[in-house]
N, CA, C and O atoms as CSV, one atom per row, in Angstrom:
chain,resi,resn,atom,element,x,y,z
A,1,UNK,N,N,46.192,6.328,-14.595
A,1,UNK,CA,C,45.136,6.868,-13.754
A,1,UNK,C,C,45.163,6.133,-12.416
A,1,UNK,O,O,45.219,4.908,-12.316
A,2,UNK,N,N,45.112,7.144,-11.219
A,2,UNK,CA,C,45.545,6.036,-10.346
A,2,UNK,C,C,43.583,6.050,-9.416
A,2,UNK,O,O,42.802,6.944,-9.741
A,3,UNK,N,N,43.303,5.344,-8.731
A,3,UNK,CA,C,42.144,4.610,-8.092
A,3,UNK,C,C,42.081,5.329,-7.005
A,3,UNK,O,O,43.057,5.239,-6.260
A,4,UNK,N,N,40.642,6.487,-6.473
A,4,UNK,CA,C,40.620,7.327,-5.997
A,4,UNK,C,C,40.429,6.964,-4.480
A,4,UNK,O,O,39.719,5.976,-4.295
A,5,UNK,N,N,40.927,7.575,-3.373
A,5,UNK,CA,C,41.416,6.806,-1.889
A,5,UNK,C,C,39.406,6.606,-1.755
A,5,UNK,O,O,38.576,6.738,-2.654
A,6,UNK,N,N,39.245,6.339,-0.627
A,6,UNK,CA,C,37.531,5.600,0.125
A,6,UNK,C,C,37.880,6.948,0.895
A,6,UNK,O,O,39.052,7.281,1.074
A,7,UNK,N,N,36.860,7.667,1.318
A,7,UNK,CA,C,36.599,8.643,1.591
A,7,UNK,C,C,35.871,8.229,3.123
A,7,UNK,O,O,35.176,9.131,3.593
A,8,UNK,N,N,35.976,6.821,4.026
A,8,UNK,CA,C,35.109,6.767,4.561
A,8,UNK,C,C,35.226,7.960,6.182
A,8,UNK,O,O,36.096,8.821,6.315
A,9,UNK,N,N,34.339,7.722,6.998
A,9,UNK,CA,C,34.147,7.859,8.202
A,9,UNK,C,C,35.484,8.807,8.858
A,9,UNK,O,O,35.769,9.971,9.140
A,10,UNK,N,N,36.113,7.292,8.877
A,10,UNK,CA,C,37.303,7.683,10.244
A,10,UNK,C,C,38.483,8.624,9.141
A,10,UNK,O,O,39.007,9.615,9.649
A,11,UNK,N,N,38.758,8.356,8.034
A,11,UNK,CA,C,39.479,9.232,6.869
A,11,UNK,C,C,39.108,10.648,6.677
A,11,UNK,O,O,39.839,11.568,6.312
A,12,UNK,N,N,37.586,10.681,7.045
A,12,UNK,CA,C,37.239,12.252,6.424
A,12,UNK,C,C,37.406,13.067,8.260
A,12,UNK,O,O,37.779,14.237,8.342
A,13,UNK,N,N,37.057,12.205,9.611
A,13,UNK,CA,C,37.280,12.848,10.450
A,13,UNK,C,C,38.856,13.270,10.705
A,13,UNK,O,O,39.059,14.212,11.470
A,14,UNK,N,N,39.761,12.732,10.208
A,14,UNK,CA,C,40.889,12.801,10.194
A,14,UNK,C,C,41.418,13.986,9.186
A,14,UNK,O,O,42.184,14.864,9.584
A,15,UNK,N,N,41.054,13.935,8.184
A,15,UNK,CA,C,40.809,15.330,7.369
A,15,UNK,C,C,40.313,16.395,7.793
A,15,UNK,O,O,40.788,17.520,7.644
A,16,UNK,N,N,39.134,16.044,8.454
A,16,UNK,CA,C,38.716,17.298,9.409
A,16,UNK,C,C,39.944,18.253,10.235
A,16,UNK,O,O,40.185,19.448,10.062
A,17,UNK,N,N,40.788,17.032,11.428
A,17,UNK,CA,C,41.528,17.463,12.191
A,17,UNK,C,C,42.653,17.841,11.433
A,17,UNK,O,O,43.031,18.985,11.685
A,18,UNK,N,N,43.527,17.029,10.293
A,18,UNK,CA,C,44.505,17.524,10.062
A,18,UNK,C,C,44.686,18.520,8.956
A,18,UNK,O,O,45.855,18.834,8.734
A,19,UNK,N,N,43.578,19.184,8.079
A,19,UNK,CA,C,43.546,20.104,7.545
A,19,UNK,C,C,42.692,21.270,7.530
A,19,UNK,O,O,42.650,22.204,6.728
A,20,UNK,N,N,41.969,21.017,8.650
A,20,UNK,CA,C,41.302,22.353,9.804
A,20,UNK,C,C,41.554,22.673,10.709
A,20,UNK,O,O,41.311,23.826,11.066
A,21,UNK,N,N,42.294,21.582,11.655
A,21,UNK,CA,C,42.631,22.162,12.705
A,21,UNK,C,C,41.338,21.775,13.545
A,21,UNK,O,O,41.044,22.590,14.419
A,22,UNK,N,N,40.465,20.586,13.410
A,22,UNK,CA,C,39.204,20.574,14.587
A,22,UNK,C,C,39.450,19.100,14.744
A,22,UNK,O,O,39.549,18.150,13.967
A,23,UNK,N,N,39.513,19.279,16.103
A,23,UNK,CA,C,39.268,17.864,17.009
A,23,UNK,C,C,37.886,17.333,16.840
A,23,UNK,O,O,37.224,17.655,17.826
A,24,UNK,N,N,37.298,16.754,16.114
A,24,UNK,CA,C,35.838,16.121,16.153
A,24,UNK,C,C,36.589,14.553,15.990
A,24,UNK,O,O,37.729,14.118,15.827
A,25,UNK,N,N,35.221,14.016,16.141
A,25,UNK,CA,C,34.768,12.202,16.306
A,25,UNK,C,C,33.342,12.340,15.597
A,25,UNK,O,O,32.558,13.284,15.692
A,26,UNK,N,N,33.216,11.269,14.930
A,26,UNK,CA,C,32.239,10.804,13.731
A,26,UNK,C,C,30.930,11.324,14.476
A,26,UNK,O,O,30.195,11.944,13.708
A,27,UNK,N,N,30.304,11.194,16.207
A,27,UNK,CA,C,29.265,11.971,16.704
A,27,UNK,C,C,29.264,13.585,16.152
A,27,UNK,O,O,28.200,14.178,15.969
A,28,UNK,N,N,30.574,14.210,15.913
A,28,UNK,CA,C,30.516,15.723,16.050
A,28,UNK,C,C,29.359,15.648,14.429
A,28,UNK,O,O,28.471,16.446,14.130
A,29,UNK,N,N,29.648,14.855,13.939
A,29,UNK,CA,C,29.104,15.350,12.271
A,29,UNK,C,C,28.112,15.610,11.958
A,29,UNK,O,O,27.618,15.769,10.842
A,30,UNK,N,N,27.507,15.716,13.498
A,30,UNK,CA,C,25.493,15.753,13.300
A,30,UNK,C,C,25.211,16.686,13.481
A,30,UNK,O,O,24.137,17.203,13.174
A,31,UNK,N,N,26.527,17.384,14.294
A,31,UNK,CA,C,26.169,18.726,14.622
A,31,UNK,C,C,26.140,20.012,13.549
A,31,UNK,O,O,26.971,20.257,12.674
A,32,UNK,N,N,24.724,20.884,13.941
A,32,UNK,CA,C,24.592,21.504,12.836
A,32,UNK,C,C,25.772,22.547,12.330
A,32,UNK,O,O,26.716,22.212,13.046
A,33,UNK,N,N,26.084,23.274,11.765
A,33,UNK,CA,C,27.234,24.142,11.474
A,33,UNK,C,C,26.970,25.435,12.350
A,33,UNK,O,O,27.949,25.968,12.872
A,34,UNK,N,N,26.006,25.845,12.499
A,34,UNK,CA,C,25.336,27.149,13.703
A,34,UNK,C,C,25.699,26.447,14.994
A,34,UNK,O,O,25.336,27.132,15.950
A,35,UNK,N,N,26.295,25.309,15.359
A,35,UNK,CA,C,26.180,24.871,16.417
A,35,UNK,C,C,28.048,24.378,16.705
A,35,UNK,O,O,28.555,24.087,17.788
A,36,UNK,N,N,28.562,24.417,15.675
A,36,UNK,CA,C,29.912,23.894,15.561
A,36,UNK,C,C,31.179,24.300,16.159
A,36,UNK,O,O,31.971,24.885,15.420
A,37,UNK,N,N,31.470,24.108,17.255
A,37,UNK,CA,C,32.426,25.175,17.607
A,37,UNK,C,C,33.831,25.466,17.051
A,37,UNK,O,O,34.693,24.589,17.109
A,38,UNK,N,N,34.157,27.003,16.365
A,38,UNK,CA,C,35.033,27.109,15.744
A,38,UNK,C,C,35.048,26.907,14.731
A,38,UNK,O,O,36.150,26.930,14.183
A,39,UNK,N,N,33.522,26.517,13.706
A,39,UNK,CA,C,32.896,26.650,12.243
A,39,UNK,C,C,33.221,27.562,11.719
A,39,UNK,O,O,33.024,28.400,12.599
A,40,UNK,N,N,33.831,28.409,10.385
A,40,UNK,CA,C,32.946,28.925,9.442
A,40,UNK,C,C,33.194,28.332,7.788
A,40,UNK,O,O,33.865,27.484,7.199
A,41,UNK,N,N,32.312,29.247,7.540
A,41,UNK,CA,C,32.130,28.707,6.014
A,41,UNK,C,C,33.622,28.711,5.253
A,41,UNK,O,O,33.585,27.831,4.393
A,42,UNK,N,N,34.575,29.204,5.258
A,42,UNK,CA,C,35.790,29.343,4.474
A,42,UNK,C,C,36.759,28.042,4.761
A,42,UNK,O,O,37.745,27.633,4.147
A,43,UNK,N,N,36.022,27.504,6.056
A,43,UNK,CA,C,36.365,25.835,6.447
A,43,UNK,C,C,35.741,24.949,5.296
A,43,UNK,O,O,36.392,23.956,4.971
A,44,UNK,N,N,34.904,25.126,4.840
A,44,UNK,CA,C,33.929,24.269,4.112
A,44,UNK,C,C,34.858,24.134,2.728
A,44,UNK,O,O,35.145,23.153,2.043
A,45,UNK,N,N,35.253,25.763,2.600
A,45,UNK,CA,C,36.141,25.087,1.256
A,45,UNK,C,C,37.401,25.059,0.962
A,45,UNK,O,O,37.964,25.106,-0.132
A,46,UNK,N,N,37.919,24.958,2.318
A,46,UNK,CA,C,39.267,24.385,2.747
A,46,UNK,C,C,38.876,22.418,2.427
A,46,UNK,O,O,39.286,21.580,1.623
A,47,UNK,N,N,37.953,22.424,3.498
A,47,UNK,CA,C,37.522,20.861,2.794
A,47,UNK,C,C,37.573,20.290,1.768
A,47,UNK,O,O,38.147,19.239,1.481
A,48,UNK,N,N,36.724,21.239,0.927
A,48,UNK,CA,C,36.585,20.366,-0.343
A,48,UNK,C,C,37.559,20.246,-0.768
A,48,UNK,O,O,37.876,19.157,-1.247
A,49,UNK,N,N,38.443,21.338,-0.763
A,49,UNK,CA,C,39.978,21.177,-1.609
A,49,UNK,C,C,40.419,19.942,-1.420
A,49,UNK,O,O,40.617,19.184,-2.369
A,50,UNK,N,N,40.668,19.523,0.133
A,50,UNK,CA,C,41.475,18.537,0.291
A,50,UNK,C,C,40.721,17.502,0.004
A,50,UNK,O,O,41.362,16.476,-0.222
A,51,UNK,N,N,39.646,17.423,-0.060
A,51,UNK,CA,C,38.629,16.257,-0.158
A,51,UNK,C,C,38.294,15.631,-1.421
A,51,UNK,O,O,37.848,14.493,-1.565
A,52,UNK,N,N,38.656,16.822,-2.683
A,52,UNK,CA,C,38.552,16.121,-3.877
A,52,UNK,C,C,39.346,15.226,-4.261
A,52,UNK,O,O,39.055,14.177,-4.835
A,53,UNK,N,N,40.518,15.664,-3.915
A,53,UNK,CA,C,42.394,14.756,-4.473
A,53,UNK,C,C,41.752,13.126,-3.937
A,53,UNK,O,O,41.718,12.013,-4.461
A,54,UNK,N,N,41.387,13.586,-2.882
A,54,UNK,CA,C,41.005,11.933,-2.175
A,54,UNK,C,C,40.142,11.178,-2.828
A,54,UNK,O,O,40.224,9.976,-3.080
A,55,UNK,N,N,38.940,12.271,-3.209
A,55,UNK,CA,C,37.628,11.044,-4.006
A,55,UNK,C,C,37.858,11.110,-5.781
A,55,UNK,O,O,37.294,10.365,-6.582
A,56,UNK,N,N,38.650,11.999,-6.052
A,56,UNK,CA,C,39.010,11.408,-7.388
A,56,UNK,C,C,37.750,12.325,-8.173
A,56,UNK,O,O,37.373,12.120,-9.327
A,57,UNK,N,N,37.276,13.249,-7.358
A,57,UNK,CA,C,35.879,13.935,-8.439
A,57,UNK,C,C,35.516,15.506,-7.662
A,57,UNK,O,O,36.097,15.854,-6.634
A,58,UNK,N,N,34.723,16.145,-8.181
A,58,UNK,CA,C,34.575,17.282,-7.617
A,58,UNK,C,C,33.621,16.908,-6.855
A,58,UNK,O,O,32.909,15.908,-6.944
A,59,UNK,N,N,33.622,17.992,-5.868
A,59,UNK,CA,C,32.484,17.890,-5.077
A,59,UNK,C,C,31.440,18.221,-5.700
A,59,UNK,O,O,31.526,19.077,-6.581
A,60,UNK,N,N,30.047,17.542,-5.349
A,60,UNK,CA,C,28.854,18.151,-5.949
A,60,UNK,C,C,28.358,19.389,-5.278
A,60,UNK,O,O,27.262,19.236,-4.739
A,61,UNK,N,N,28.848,20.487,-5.183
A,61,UNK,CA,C,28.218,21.756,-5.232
A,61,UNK,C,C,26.970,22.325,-4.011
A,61,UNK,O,O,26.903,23.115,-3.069
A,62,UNK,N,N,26.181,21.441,-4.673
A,62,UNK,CA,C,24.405,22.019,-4.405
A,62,UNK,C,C,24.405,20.851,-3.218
A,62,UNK,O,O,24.089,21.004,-2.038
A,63,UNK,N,N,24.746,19.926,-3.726
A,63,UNK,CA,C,24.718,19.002,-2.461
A,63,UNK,C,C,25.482,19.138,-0.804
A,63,UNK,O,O,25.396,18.645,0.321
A,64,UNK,N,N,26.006,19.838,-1.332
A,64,UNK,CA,C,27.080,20.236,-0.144
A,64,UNK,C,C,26.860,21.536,0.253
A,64,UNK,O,O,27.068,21.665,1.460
A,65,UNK,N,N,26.475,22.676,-0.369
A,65,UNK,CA,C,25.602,23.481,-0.323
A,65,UNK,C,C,24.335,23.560,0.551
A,65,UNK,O,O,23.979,24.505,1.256
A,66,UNK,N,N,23.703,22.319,0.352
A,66,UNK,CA,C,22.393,21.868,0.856
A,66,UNK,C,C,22.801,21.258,2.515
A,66,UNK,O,O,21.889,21.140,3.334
A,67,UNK,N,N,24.101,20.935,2.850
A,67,UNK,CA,C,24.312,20.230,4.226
A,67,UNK,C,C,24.194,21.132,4.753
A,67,UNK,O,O,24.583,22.257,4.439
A,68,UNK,N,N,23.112,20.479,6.481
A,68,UNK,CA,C,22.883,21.387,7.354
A,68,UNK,C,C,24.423,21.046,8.192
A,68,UNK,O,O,24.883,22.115,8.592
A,69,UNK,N,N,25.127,20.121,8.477
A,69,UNK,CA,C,26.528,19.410,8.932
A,69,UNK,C,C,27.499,19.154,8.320
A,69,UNK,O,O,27.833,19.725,7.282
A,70,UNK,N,N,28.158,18.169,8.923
A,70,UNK,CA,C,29.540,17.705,8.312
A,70,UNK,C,C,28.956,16.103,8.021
A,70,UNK,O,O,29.551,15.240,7.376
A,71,UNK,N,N,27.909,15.999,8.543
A,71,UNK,CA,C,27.657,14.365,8.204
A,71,UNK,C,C,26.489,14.747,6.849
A,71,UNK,O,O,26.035,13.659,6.495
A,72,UNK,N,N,26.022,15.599,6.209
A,72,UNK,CA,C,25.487,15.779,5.374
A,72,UNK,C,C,26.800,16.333,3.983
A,72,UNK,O,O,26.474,16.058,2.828
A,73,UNK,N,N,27.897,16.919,4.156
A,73,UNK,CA,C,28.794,17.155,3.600
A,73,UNK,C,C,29.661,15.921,3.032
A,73,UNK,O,O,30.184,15.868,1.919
A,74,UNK,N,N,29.705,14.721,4.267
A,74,UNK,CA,C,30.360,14.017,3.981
A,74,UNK,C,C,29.870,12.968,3.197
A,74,UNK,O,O,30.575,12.090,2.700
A,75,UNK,N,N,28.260,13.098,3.054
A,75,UNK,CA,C,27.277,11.861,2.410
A,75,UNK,C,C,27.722,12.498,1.042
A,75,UNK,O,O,28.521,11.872,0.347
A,76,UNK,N,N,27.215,13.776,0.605
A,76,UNK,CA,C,27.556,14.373,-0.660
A,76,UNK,C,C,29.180,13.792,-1.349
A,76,UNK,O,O,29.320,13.149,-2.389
A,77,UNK,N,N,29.923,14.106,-0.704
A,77,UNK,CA,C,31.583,13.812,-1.555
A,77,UNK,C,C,31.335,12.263,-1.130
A,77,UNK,O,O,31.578,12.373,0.072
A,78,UNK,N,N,31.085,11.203,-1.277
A,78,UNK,CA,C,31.000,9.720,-0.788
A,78,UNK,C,C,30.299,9.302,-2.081
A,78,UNK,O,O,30.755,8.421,-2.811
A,79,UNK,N,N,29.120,10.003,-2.343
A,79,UNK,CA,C,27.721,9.435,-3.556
A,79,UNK,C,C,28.243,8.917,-4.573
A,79,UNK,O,O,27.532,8.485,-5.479
């Protein structure tokens, strides 16, 4: 079993860019998703895909569900 990568900050903005395709910095993550330029939802679960291999667990769902952002998305897969 191997020890699931840290999911922090500068790792998940980097995930952002290299498996979406969006230039953000750890400020963009506040921004709401109605406000995101070049958002939509089929991004969200492009994310998770890549985002689980990294944290070693599924995403929680409802929690991520529940983000008005990407800094509420990213608290959820971190918990």
């Amino acid at each position: 079993m191997t020890t699931p990568a840290r999911l922090d900050v500068p790792r998940f903005t980097a995930l952002l860019r290299d498996e979406l395709g969006l230039d953000l910095t750890d400020r963009d993550l506040d921004t709401p998703f109605d406000r995101l330029a070049g958002w939509d939802s089929v991004m969200l679960l492009r994310l998770l895909g890549a985002a689980e291999p990294l944290t070693g667990r599924r995403a929680p769902m409802i929690e991520v569900l529940e983000a008005t952002d990407l800094r509420g998305v990213h608290l959820a897969l971190i918990r």
